[in-house]
Structures are given as structure tokens and as C-alpha cells.
Coordinates of C-alpha atoms and ligand atoms in Angstrom, one line a residue:
X25 CA 0.0 0.0 0.0
X26 CA 2.8 2.4 1.0
X27 CA 4.7 1.4 -2.1
X28 CA 1.7 2.1 -4.2
X29 CA 1.1 5.6 -3.0
X30 CA 4.8 6.4 -3.4
X31 CA 4.7 5.1 -7.0
X32 CA 1.6 7.2 -7.5
X33 CA 3.3 10.4 -6.2
X34 CA 6.3 9.7 -8.4
X35 CA 4.0 9.4 -11.4
X36 CA 2.2 12.6 -10.4
X37 CA 5.5 14.5 -10.3
X38 CA 6.5 13.2 -13.8
X39 CA 3.1 14.2 -15.0
X40 CA 3.4 17.7 -13.7
X41 CA 6.9 18.1 -15.3
X42 CA 5.7 16.5 -18.6
X43 CA 2.8 18.9 -18.7
X44 CA 5.2 21.8 -19.1
X45 CA 7.3 19.9 -21.5
X46 CA 4.5 18.6 -23.7
X47 CA 3.1 22.1 -23.7
X48 CA 6.5 23.4 -24.8
X49 CA 7.1 21.0 -27.7
X50 CA 3.5 20.8 -28.9
X51 CA 3.2 22.5 -32.2
X52 CA 6.6 21.3 -33.4
X53 CA 5.3 17.8 -34.0
X54 CA 7.6 16.2 -31.5
X55 CA 6.2 13.3 -29.6
X56 CA 6.9 13.5 -25.9
X57 CA 8.9 10.7 -24.3
X58 CA 9.0 9.2 -20.9
X59 CA 6.1 8.4 -18.6
X60 CA 3.4 10.9 -18.5
X61 CA -0.3 10.6 -17.7
X62 CA -1.3 12.3 -20.8
X63 CA 0.1 13.1 -24.2
X64 CA -0.9 15.0 -27.3
X65 CA -2.4 13.2 -30.4
X66 CA -3.7 15.0 -33.5
X67 CA -4.0 18.3 -31.5
X68 CA -5.8 16.6 -28.7
X69 CA -4.6 16.0 -25.1
X70 CA -5.0 12.3 -24.5
X71 CA -5.7 10.8 -21.0
X72 CA -5.5 7.1 -20.7
X73 CA -7.2 5.6 -17.6
X74 CA -4.4 3.0 -17.4
X75 CA -2.0 5.9 -16.6
X76 CA -4.2 6.9 -13.7
X77 CA -3.9 3.5 -12.1
X78 CA -6.8 1.5 -13.7
X79 CA -6.1 -2.2 -13.4
X80 CA -8.7 -3.6 -16.0
X81 CA -8.4 -7.0 -14.3
X82 CA -12.2 -7.5 -14.0
X83 CA -11.8 -7.7 -10.2
X84 CA -10.4 -4.4 -8.8
X85 CA -12.8 -1.4 -8.6
X86 CA -11.3 1.1 -11.1
X87 CA -13.6 4.0 -10.2
X88 CA -10.8 6.2 -8.7
X89 CA -8.7 5.9 -11.8
X90 CA -11.6 6.9 -14.0
X91 CA -12.3 9.9 -11.8
X92 CA -8.7 11.0 -11.7
X93 CA -8.5 10.9 -15.5
X94 CA -11.7 12.8 -15.8
X95 CA -10.6 15.5 -13.4
X96 CA -7.4 16.1 -15.3
X97 CA -9.1 16.0 -18.6
X98 CA -11.9 18.4 -17.6
X99 CA -9.3 20.9 -16.3
X100 CA -7.3 20.6 -19.5
X101 CA -7.6 22.9 -22.6
X102 CA -8.7 22.5 -26.2
X103 CA -9.5 19.1 -27.6
X104 CA -9.5 16.4 -25.0
X105 CA -9.5 12.6 -25.5
X106 CA -10.0 10.1 -22.7
X107 CA -9.3 6.5 -23.6
X108 CA -10.3 3.3 -21.9
X109 CA -8.3 0.6 -23.6
X110 CA -9.4 -3.0 -24.0
X111 CA -9.8 -4.9 -20.8
X112 CA -12.5 -5.5 -18.2
X113 CA -13.2 -2.8 -15.7
X114 CA -15.4 -2.9 -12.6
X115 CA -16.7 0.6 -11.8
X116 CA -19.2 2.0 -9.3
X117 CA -21.5 4.9 -10.0
X118 CA -19.5 7.8 -11.5
X119 CA -20.6 11.3 -12.4
X120 CA -18.7 13.1 -15.2
X121 CA -19.8 16.6 -14.6
X122 CA -19.0 19.8 -16.3
X123 CA -18.6 22.5 -17.1
X124 CA -15.0 21.9 -18.4
X125 CA -14.4 25.6 -19.0
X126 CA -11.4 25.5 -21.3
X127 CA -12.2 22.3 -23.2
X128 CA -13.5 22.7 -26.7
X129 CA -14.4 19.1 -27.4
X130 CA -14.3 16.0 -25.3
X131 CA -14.0 12.5 -26.7
X132 CA -14.4 9.5 -24.4
X133 CA -13.2 6.5 -26.3
X134 CA -14.3 3.3 -24.7
X135 CA -12.7 0.2 -26.1
X136 CA -13.0 -1.8 -22.9
X137 CA -15.7 -3.8 -21.2
X138 CA -17.2 -1.8 -18.3
X139 CA -19.1 -3.7 -15.6
X140 CA -21.2 -1.9 -13.0
X141 CA -20.7 -2.8 -9.4
X142 CA -23.6 -5.0 -8.2
X143 CA -23.7 -3.5 -4.6
X144 CA -26.9 -1.4 -4.8
X145 CA -26.0 0.5 -1.6
X146 CA -23.4 2.4 -3.7
X147 CA -25.9 3.9 -5.9
X148 CA -28.1 7.0 -5.2
X149 CA -31.7 6.3 -6.1
X150 CA -32.8 7.9 -9.4
X151 CA -29.3 8.6 -10.5
X152 CA -27.2 6.8 -13.1
X153 CA -24.5 4.2 -13.1
X154 CA -22.5 6.5 -15.4
X155 CA -23.9 10.0 -15.5
X156 CA -22.7 12.8 -17.8
X157 CA -23.9 16.3 -16.9
X158 CA -23.5 19.9 -17.9
X159 CA -21.1 19.2 -20.7
X160 CA -21.0 20.6 -24.2
X161 CA -19.4 18.7 -27.2
X162 CA -19.0 15.2 -25.7
X163 CA -18.4 12.3 -28.1
X164 CA -18.8 8.9 -26.5
X165 CA -17.5 6.1 -28.8
X166 CA -15.0 3.3 -29.3
X167 CA -16.9 0.1 -29.7
X168 CA -16.9 -0.8 -26.0
X169 CA -19.5 -2.4 -23.8
X170 CA -21.4 -1.1 -20.8
X171 CA -22.6 -4.0 -18.7
X172 CA -25.1 -3.0 -16.0
X173 CA -25.0 -6.4 -14.4
X174 CA -28.7 -6.1 -13.9
X175 CA -29.7 -9.6 -13.1
X176 CA -29.0 -9.2 -9.4
X177 CA -30.8 -5.9 -9.2
X178 CA -34.0 -6.8 -11.1
X179 CA -35.6 -8.7 -8.2
X180 CA -35.3 -5.5 -6.1
X181 CA -37.3 -3.4 -8.6
X182 CA -40.8 -2.8 -7.4
X183 CA -41.7 -0.2 -10.0
X184 CA -43.9 -2.5 -12.2
X185 CA -46.3 -2.8 -9.3
X186 CA -45.7 0.2 -7.0
X187 CA -46.0 3.8 -8.2
X188 CA -43.8 5.0 -5.2
X189 CA -41.0 2.6 -5.9
X190 CA -37.3 3.5 -5.6
X191 CA -35.7 3.8 -9.0
X192 CA -32.7 1.6 -9.8
X193 CA -29.8 3.2 -11.6
X194 CA -29.9 3.9 -15.4
X195 CA -26.7 2.7 -17.1
X196 CA -25.9 5.8 -19.1
X197 CA -27.6 9.0 -18.0
X198 CA -27.2 12.3 -19.8
X199 CA -28.3 15.5 -18.0
X200 CA -28.3 19.0 -19.4
X201 CA -25.9 18.2 -22.2
X202 CA -25.4 20.2 -25.4
X203 CA -24.0 18.8 -28.7
X204 CA -23.5 15.2 -27.7
X205 CA -22.6 12.3 -30.0
X206 CA -22.8 8.7 -28.9
X207 CA -21.8 6.1 -31.5
X208 CA -20.8 2.5 -31.9
X209 CA -21.4 1.3 -28.3
X210 CA -23.0 -1.7 -26.7
X211 CA -25.2 -1.7 -23.6
X212 CA -26.2 -4.9 -21.9
X213 CA -28.3 -5.9 -18.9
X214 CA -28.9 -2.4 -17.4
X215 CA -30.3 -2.4 -13.9
X216 CA -33.0 0.1 -15.0
X217 CA -33.0 2.1 -18.3
X218 CA -30.1 1.5 -20.6
X219 CA -29.8 5.1 -21.8
X220 CA -31.7 8.2 -20.5
X221 CA -31.6 11.8 -21.7
X222 CA -32.9 14.6 -19.5
X223 CA -32.7 18.2 -20.8
X224 CA -30.3 17.5 -23.6
X225 CA -30.2 19.6 -26.7
X226 CA -28.6 18.6 -30.0
X227 CA -28.0 14.9 -29.3
X228 CA -27.0 12.3 -31.9
X229 CA -26.9 8.5 -31.2
X230 CA -26.1 5.9 -33.8
X231 CA -24.8 2.4 -34.2
X232 CA -25.9 1.3 -30.7
X233 CA -26.5 -2.3 -29.6
X234 CA -28.8 -2.6 -26.6
X235 CA -29.9 -5.8 -25.0
X236 CA -31.4 -7.3 -21.9
X237 CA -33.8 -10.2 -21.4
X238 CA -37.4 -9.9 -22.5
X239 CA -38.4 -10.5 -18.9
X240 CA -36.2 -7.8 -17.3
X241 CA -38.2 -5.0 -15.6
X242 CA -38.0 -1.3 -16.8
X243 CA -35.0 -1.9 -19.0
X244 CA -36.1 0.7 -21.5
X245 CA -33.5 1.0 -24.3
X246 CA -33.6 4.8 -24.7
X247 CA -35.7 7.2 -22.7
X248 CA -35.9 10.9 -23.7
X249 CA -37.3 13.6 -21.6
X250 CA -37.4 17.5 -21.8
X251 CA -35.0 17.4 -24.7
X252 CA -34.8 18.9 -28.2
X253 CA -33.1 18.2 -31.5
X254 CA -32.4 14.6 -30.7
X255 CA -31.6 12.1 -33.4
X256 CA -31.2 8.3 -33.0
X257 CA -30.5 6.0 -35.9
X258 CA -29.1 2.7 -37.1
X259 CA -29.4 0.8 -33.8
X260 CA -30.6 -2.6 -32.5
X261 CA -32.6 -2.7 -29.3
X262 CA -33.8 -5.9 -27.7
X263 CA -34.9 -5.5 -24.1
X264 CA -37.6 -6.0 -21.4
X265 CA -39.4 -2.7 -21.6
X266 CA -39.9 0.1 -24.2
X267 CA -37.4 0.1 -27.1
X268 CA -37.5 3.9 -27.1
X269 CA -39.7 6.0 -24.9
X270 CA -40.4 9.6 -25.7
X271 CA -41.5 11.3 -22.4
X272 CA -42.8 14.7 -21.6
X273 CA -41.3 18.1 -22.8
X274 CA -39.6 16.8 -25.9
X275 CA -39.5 18.6 -29.3
X276 CA -37.8 17.8 -32.6
X277 CA -37.0 14.1 -31.9
X278 CA -36.1 11.9 -34.9
X279 CA -35.8 8.2 -34.7
X280 CA -34.8 6.3 -37.9
X281 CA -33.6 2.9 -38.9
X282 CA -34.0 1.2 -35.6
X283 CA -34.8 -2.5 -35.1
X284 CA -36.7 -3.3 -31.9
X285 CA -37.6 -6.6 -30.3
X286 CA -38.2 -8.2 -28.0
X287 CA -39.6 -5.4 -25.8
X288 CA -42.6 -3.1 -25.6
X289 CA -42.0 -1.2 -28.8
X290 CA -41.6 2.6 -29.4
X291 CA -43.7 4.6 -27.0
X292 CA -44.7 8.2 -26.6
X293 CA -45.3 8.5 -22.9
X294 CA -46.5 7.7 -20.5
X295 CA -47.7 11.3 -20.4
X296 CA -49.8 13.1 -17.9
X297 CA -48.7 11.4 -14.7
X298 CA -47.5 14.6 -13.0
X299 CA -49.2 18.1 -12.9
X300 CA -46.5 20.2 -14.4
X301 CA -45.6 18.3 -17.6
X302 CA -44.6 20.1 -20.7
X303 CA -45.8 19.3 -24.3
X304 CA -44.4 16.9 -26.8
X305 CA -44.1 18.1 -30.4
X306 CA -42.2 17.4 -33.6
X307 CA -41.6 13.6 -33.4
X308 CA -40.6 11.6 -36.5
X309 CA -40.2 7.8 -36.3
X310 CA -39.2 6.4 -39.7
X311 CA -37.9 3.2 -41.3
X312 CA -38.1 1.0 -38.2
X313 CA -38.7 -2.7 -37.8
X314 CA -40.5 -4.2 -34.8
X315 CA -40.2 -7.9 -34.2
X316 CA -42.1 -9.8 -31.5
X317 CA -42.7 -6.7 -29.4
X318 CA -45.9 -6.3 -27.3
X319 CA -46.6 -2.9 -29.0
X320 CA -45.4 -1.4 -32.2
X321 CA -46.2 2.3 -31.9
X322 CA -47.9 3.2 -28.7
X323 CA -49.0 6.6 -27.4
X324 CA -50.0 6.3 -23.8
X325 CA -51.4 8.9 -21.4
X326 CA -52.5 8.4 -17.8
X327 CA -56.2 8.3 -17.0
X328 CA -57.1 10.8 -14.3
X329 CA -54.1 13.0 -15.3
X330 CA -53.5 15.9 -12.9
X331 CA -52.4 18.6 -15.5
X332 CA -53.1 19.8 -19.0
X333 CA -50.5 19.0 -21.6
X334 CA -50.4 18.1 -25.3
X335 CA -48.6 15.9 -27.7
X336 CA -48.8 17.1 -31.3
X337 CA -47.2 16.9 -34.7
X338 CA -46.0 13.3 -34.6
X339 CA -45.3 11.1 -37.7
X340 CA -44.7 7.4 -37.8
X341 CA -43.7 6.3 -41.3
X342 CA -42.4 3.1 -43.0
X343 CA -42.7 0.9 -40.0
X344 CA -42.6 -2.9 -40.4
X345 CA -44.4 -5.0 -37.8
X346 CA -43.4 -8.7 -37.4
X347 CA -45.7 -10.6 -35.1
X348 CA -46.4 -7.5 -32.9
X349 CA -49.1 -7.9 -30.3
X350 CA -50.5 -4.3 -30.6
X351 CA -49.0 -2.7 -33.8
X352 CA -50.8 0.7 -33.6
X353 CA -52.2 1.7 -30.2
X354 CA -53.3 4.9 -28.6
X355 CA -54.2 4.3 -25.0
X356 CA -55.5 7.3 -23.0
X357 CA -56.6 5.2 -20.1
X358 CA -53.1 4.1 -19.1
X359 CA -52.9 3.0 -15.5
X360 CA -50.6 0.0 -14.9
X361 CA -51.1 -0.5 -11.2
X362 CA -53.6 -2.7 -9.6
X363 CA -54.3 -0.1 -7.0
X364 CA -55.5 2.2 -9.8
X365 CA -59.2 2.4 -10.0
X366 CA -60.1 5.8 -11.5
X367 CA -61.5 5.8 -14.9
X368 CA -61.5 9.7 -15.1
X369 CA -60.5 10.8 -18.6
X370 CA -56.9 11.8 -19.5
X371 CA -56.4 15.5 -19.9
X372 CA -53.5 15.1 -22.3
X373 CA -54.5 16.5 -25.7
X374 CA -53.3 14.4 -28.7
X375 CA -53.4 16.0 -32.2
X376 CA -51.8 16.0 -35.7
X377 CA -50.6 12.4 -35.6
X378 CA -49.7 10.6 -38.9
X379 CA -49.3 6.9 -39.4
X380 CA -48.0 6.3 -43.0
X381 CA -47.1 3.0 -44.6
X382 CA -47.3 0.7 -41.6
X383 CA -47.2 -3.0 -42.7
X384 CA -46.7 -6.5 -41.3
X385 CA -48.4 -8.9 -38.9
X386 CA -50.3 -8.6 -35.7
X387 CA -50.4 -11.2 -33.0
X388 CA -53.7 -9.9 -31.5
X389 CA -56.9 -9.5 -33.4
X390 CA -57.1 -5.7 -32.8
X391 CA -54.2 -4.4 -35.0
X392 CA -55.2 -0.8 -34.8
X393 CA -56.6 0.6 -31.4
X394 CA -57.2 4.3 -31.1
X395 CA -58.6 4.7 -27.6
X396 CA -58.7 8.5 -27.0
X397 CA -59.8 10.5 -24.0
X398 CA -63.5 11.0 -23.4
X399 CA -62.6 14.4 -21.9
X400 CA -60.4 15.7 -24.8
X401 CA -60.9 13.6 -28.0
X402 CA -57.9 13.2 -30.3
X403 CA -57.8 15.6 -33.2
X404 CA -56.3 15.2 -36.7
X405 CA -55.3 11.6 -36.6
X406 CA -54.4 10.3 -40.1
X407 CA -53.8 6.7 -41.3
X408 CA -52.4 6.3 -44.8
X409 CA -51.5 2.9 -46.3
X410 CA -51.8 0.5 -43.4
X411 CA -51.6 -3.2 -44.1
X412 CA -51.6 -5.4 -41.0
X413 CA -52.6 -9.1 -41.3
X414 CA -53.0 -11.5 -38.4
X415 CA -49.8 -13.5 -37.7
X416 CA -52.0 -16.6 -37.6
X417 CA -53.2 -15.8 -41.1
X418 CA -56.7 -17.1 -40.1
X419 CA -59.1 -14.2 -40.3
X420 CA -58.8 -10.4 -40.8
X421 CA -57.5 -8.1 -38.1
X422 CA -59.8 -5.4 -36.8
X423 CA -59.7 -1.8 -35.7
X424 CA -61.2 -0.3 -32.6
X425 CA -61.7 3.4 -31.9
X426 CA -63.2 5.7 -29.3
X427 CA -63.4 9.4 -29.0
X428 CA -61.6 10.0 -32.3
X429 CA -62.6 10.7 -35.9
X430 CA -59.5 9.5 -37.7
X431 CA -59.0 10.3 -41.4
X432 CA -58.0 7.4 -43.7
X433 CA -56.4 7.2 -47.1
X434 CA -54.8 4.5 -49.3
X435 CA -54.8 0.9 -48.3
X436 CA -56.6 0.1 -45.0
X437 CA -56.2 -3.4 -43.7
X438 CA -57.8 -3.8 -41.2
X439 CA -60.8 -1.8 -42.4
X440 CA -61.1 1.5 -40.5
X441 CA -63.5 1.9 -37.7
X442 CA -66.2 4.5 -38.2
Ligands
NAG515 C1 -7.9 28.5 -19.8 O1 -6.7 28.5 -20.6 C2 -6.0 29.7 -20.5 C3 -4.8 29.6 -21.5 O2 -4.2 28.4 -21.5 C4 -5.5 29.9 -19.1 O3 -4.9 31.2 -19.0 C5 -6.7 30.0 -18.2 O4 -6.4 30.1 -16.8 C6 -7.6 28.7 -18.3 N1 -8.8 28.8 -17.6 C7 -9.3 27.9 -16.8 C8 -10.6 28.2 -16.1 O5 -8.7 26.8 -16.6
NAG516 C1 -26.4 24.6 -23.5 O1 -26.9 25.6 -24.3 C2 -27.8 26.5 -23.6 C3 -28.4 27.4 -24.6 O2 -27.5 28.0 -25.5 C4 -27.0 27.3 -22.6 O3 -27.8 28.1 -21.8 C5 -26.3 26.3 -21.6 O4 -25.5 26.9 -20.7 C6 -25.5 25.2 -22.4 N1 -25.1 24.2 -21.5 C7 -23.8 23.8 -21.4 C8 -23.5 22.7 -20.5 O5 -22.9 24.2 -22.2
NAG517 C1 -43.6 19.2 -37.2 O1 -42.4 18.5 -36.8 C2 -41.4 18.5 -37.8 C3 -40.3 17.6 -37.3 O2 -39.7 18.0 -36.1 C4 -41.0 19.9 -38.1 O3 -40.0 19.9 -39.1 C5 -42.2 20.7 -38.5 O4 -41.8 22.0 -38.7 C6 -43.3 20.6 -37.5 N1 -44.5 21.3 -38.0 C7 -45.1 22.2 -37.3 C8 -46.3 22.7 -37.9 O5 -44.7 22.6 -36.2
NAG518 C1 -45.1 -15.2 -33.8 O1 -45.2 -15.4 -32.4 C2 -45.7 -16.6 -31.9 C3 -45.8 -16.6 -30.5 O2 -44.8 -15.8 -29.8 C4 -44.7 -17.7 -32.4 O3 -45.2 -18.9 -32.1 C5 -44.6 -17.6 -34.0 O4 -43.6 -18.6 -34.4 C6 -44.2 -16.3 -34.4 N1 -44.3 -16.2 -35.9 C7 -43.4 -15.6 -36.6 C8 -43.6 -15.6 -38.1 O5 -42.4 -15.1 -36.2

């Protein structure tokens, strides 16, 4: 132990010296020599967690090394690169918080396999395993894997039955971030959501692989809340809850070329649970394939909602449904708990919703269910070219509608309800 801290001190000293030296030669294209905790590469300062004492042995908790690298990187200047080389790292909950005042861009390159600690006492409730907050210009990439090690936590999740449950940690949580890119990453077995965005603006996610067992509770692939200009594409999501859920307060959200299944499909909502929710507008979901999901496209709002909010201008286009239980469903009587008895209408107003070119197979007989609020009927709901057969191939699928006068054009299988 004594030896280790001496070694660490020594490294720190070399680091401080090399800081000056690297700073001095940088620009002349000379590569620094010797042992330093960071070096320059293509005009970026590079911080490698191994230089900060990470072991990557799959047994030692490497949290301190990650935080030390983060601290130096965030206090650095210009373009900054943090690398996590191949290897298996055990890490506890970590918060990568900004602002990093002098940093112009920040790349976190994860090549390794990161495993979340399984000791639940280490996590704050409602937080994340890895939380990124108050940063601008973060790129998270590298082909690595985030393993939430959820199997031991799932039995402790009471949320599917208790509305006052304690939330388990989300694997990757992004809070108040601007100009973020996440690309080429894998998330497996999150304890709760895999990825969550809260108050993020200008966010691009692509080439993500997300998976957890079909039976795992609340393992939503991507949850988005109070965010704008968000774009997710080219990803595979197989999980136990929603593939992607678009919560309250979002605008200009685009989701393209995503495959979902198993899981609960792509959801807007649930909306209207809390009194002060903000509106949802400008959602586009395009070129997606749903296979074996319980829902395809679902818009759900709580019955007996305490506030007034709205969800408007949403387009779902070119969606293939393979063996989906409820391919198109609007449910304004959402109330998942057994203790929930109120049938008071939802006060979330749904309008300007377009379903275009939706085709494939439905596992349940009612392939199109538009159950709108008795208090505030849906307005301007359009279905254009819908072709949904029953998976069994036996008879024709049906539609069901309430409190809505939808407009139909092109192919309509099942036949529209009147
Ligand atoms: C930012 O960098 C400049 C120039 O390198 C330096 O003078 C200044 O102290 C730095 N500011 C902070 C907050 O680190
Ligand atoms: C993000 O952008 C908003 C609006 O320009 C700004 O107010 C906020 O401070 C920015 N946040 C960060 C972390 O840079
Ligand atoms: C509807 O949403 C789309 C996509 O975000 C946007 O481009 C368009 O301007 C919005 N239309 C209206 C009328 O707000
Ligand atoms: C549809 O799902 C059912 C039940 O899950 C399964 O038995 C059947 O093989 C599936 N069909 C196709 C075409 O995937």
C-alpha cells in the first residue's frame, strides 16, 4: 500500500513536469517521451485511464482511476481525449460533470468492457451508473460495452407494481448536455433504463446495440425527456421494456432505422402522470422494424391526469411490424397499477398524428386501437397505407376506436373503424 502511493506520487511528479514539457514542444510535432499521464495526439490531449492506475483486471474497482483521469481531462484545454483501452473494468456509480471551461471538445473512447458494481448500496436512487452532466461537445464512442449487471438488481425493482417505488440506476444517464454524440457502443443488462436523456439539446446517437432479457423490468432501451433536437439512428434494441420511450417536454425528436424486439416497442409516454408536464411536439419515427414486441407504436397517457399538456405533430412512417401484439395503439386510459381504480379521462390532448405505410403482422386481433380521451378527444389523426394481417393468417385483423374521428387514405387493412 505504502509502495503504491509512493509510486503514484512519483508518477504525479513526472506528470506535472511533462505537462510543461509537452506544452512546450507541442506544435513542433515532437512526440513526448517518458512516462506521462497524458500526451498529445492530433492536436488533442490524451488521457488514458491506465496511466491513472486503472487495473482492468475484472476484479479491482477502477472508479478512482476513471475519476482521476476525468478530473485532469476536464481541467485541460482545447480538444481532449480520454481513452479506456481493451480490458474488463469494474466501476461503481460515476458522475462526469462539467462544465469543463477550457475544453472545446471531449472524446471518451471506450474500447474496454465496463461492468457496473452489483452493490446497490453504492448507488443513489434515481441517478445513473454513469452520469454525464453539464457538458458541451461530448463524443462517446470506441466500440466498448457497458454491462449494467442487472440480473441481481431486477428482483429489487418494485416499479412494475408500486408507483412510489425507488428507482434503480440507469446505465448511461445524460443530463443538461449540449451537442452530444454517442456512436458505436453496446449496452447490456442495465439495472433500469439503458440510456436516458434529460434536458439534452442537440444529441445524436447511432450504431448502438442494446440488449437485456425480455423479462427484465424497466430496462427501456432509450428514454428521452425534456430534450430537443435529438436524433437516434441505425441501432438494434432488444430489451424488457420500451425500445425507445419519448417522455414529456420533448421537441424535434427523430428516430430512424432502428430495429426493436423483444420489448414493448416505441412509446410516446407515458404522459400526464404529473401536474407540471410540458408538451411533446415534432416527433418523427421512420424506417423502423419491430419484431415480436408487445406494442409497435404506442401513445399512452394516464387516466385521471392531474395537469393539462399536449402531444402534437408526430409522424410514424415506413414501419414494419413482425408478429407484434398491438401494432398501432393509442391508450389514453393508461394505468398500470392494480391499486389504480379511477377511470377519469386523461387531460393530455393528442393532435396531428400521422401513421403512414405501416405494414406487417399482428399477433392480436385488434391491430389498430385508437382509444382516445373522453374528456379531450384526439384531433387530426391520419392513417395512410396501413396493411396489417394477423400472424396466424386465419381471419382479418380489426380496428377499434373511441373518442376519435380519424382520417384514412390509401390501403386500409384492417378496415377502419367508423
Ligand atoms: C484556460 O486556458 C488559458 C490559456 O491556456 C488559461 O490562461 C486559463 O487560466 C484557463 N482557464 C481555466 C478556467 O482553466
Ligand atoms: C447549453 O446551451 C444553452 C443554450 O445555448 C446554454 O444556456 C447552456 O448553458 C448550455 N449548457 C452547457 C452545459 O454548455
Ligand atoms: C412538425 O415536426 C417536424 C419535425 O420536427 C418539423 O420539421 C415541422 O416544422 C413541425 N411542424 C409544425 C407545424 O410545427
Ligand atoms: C409469432 O409469435 C408466436 C408466439 O410468440 C410464435 O409462435 C410464432 O412462431 C411467431 N411467428 C413468426 C412468423 O415469427
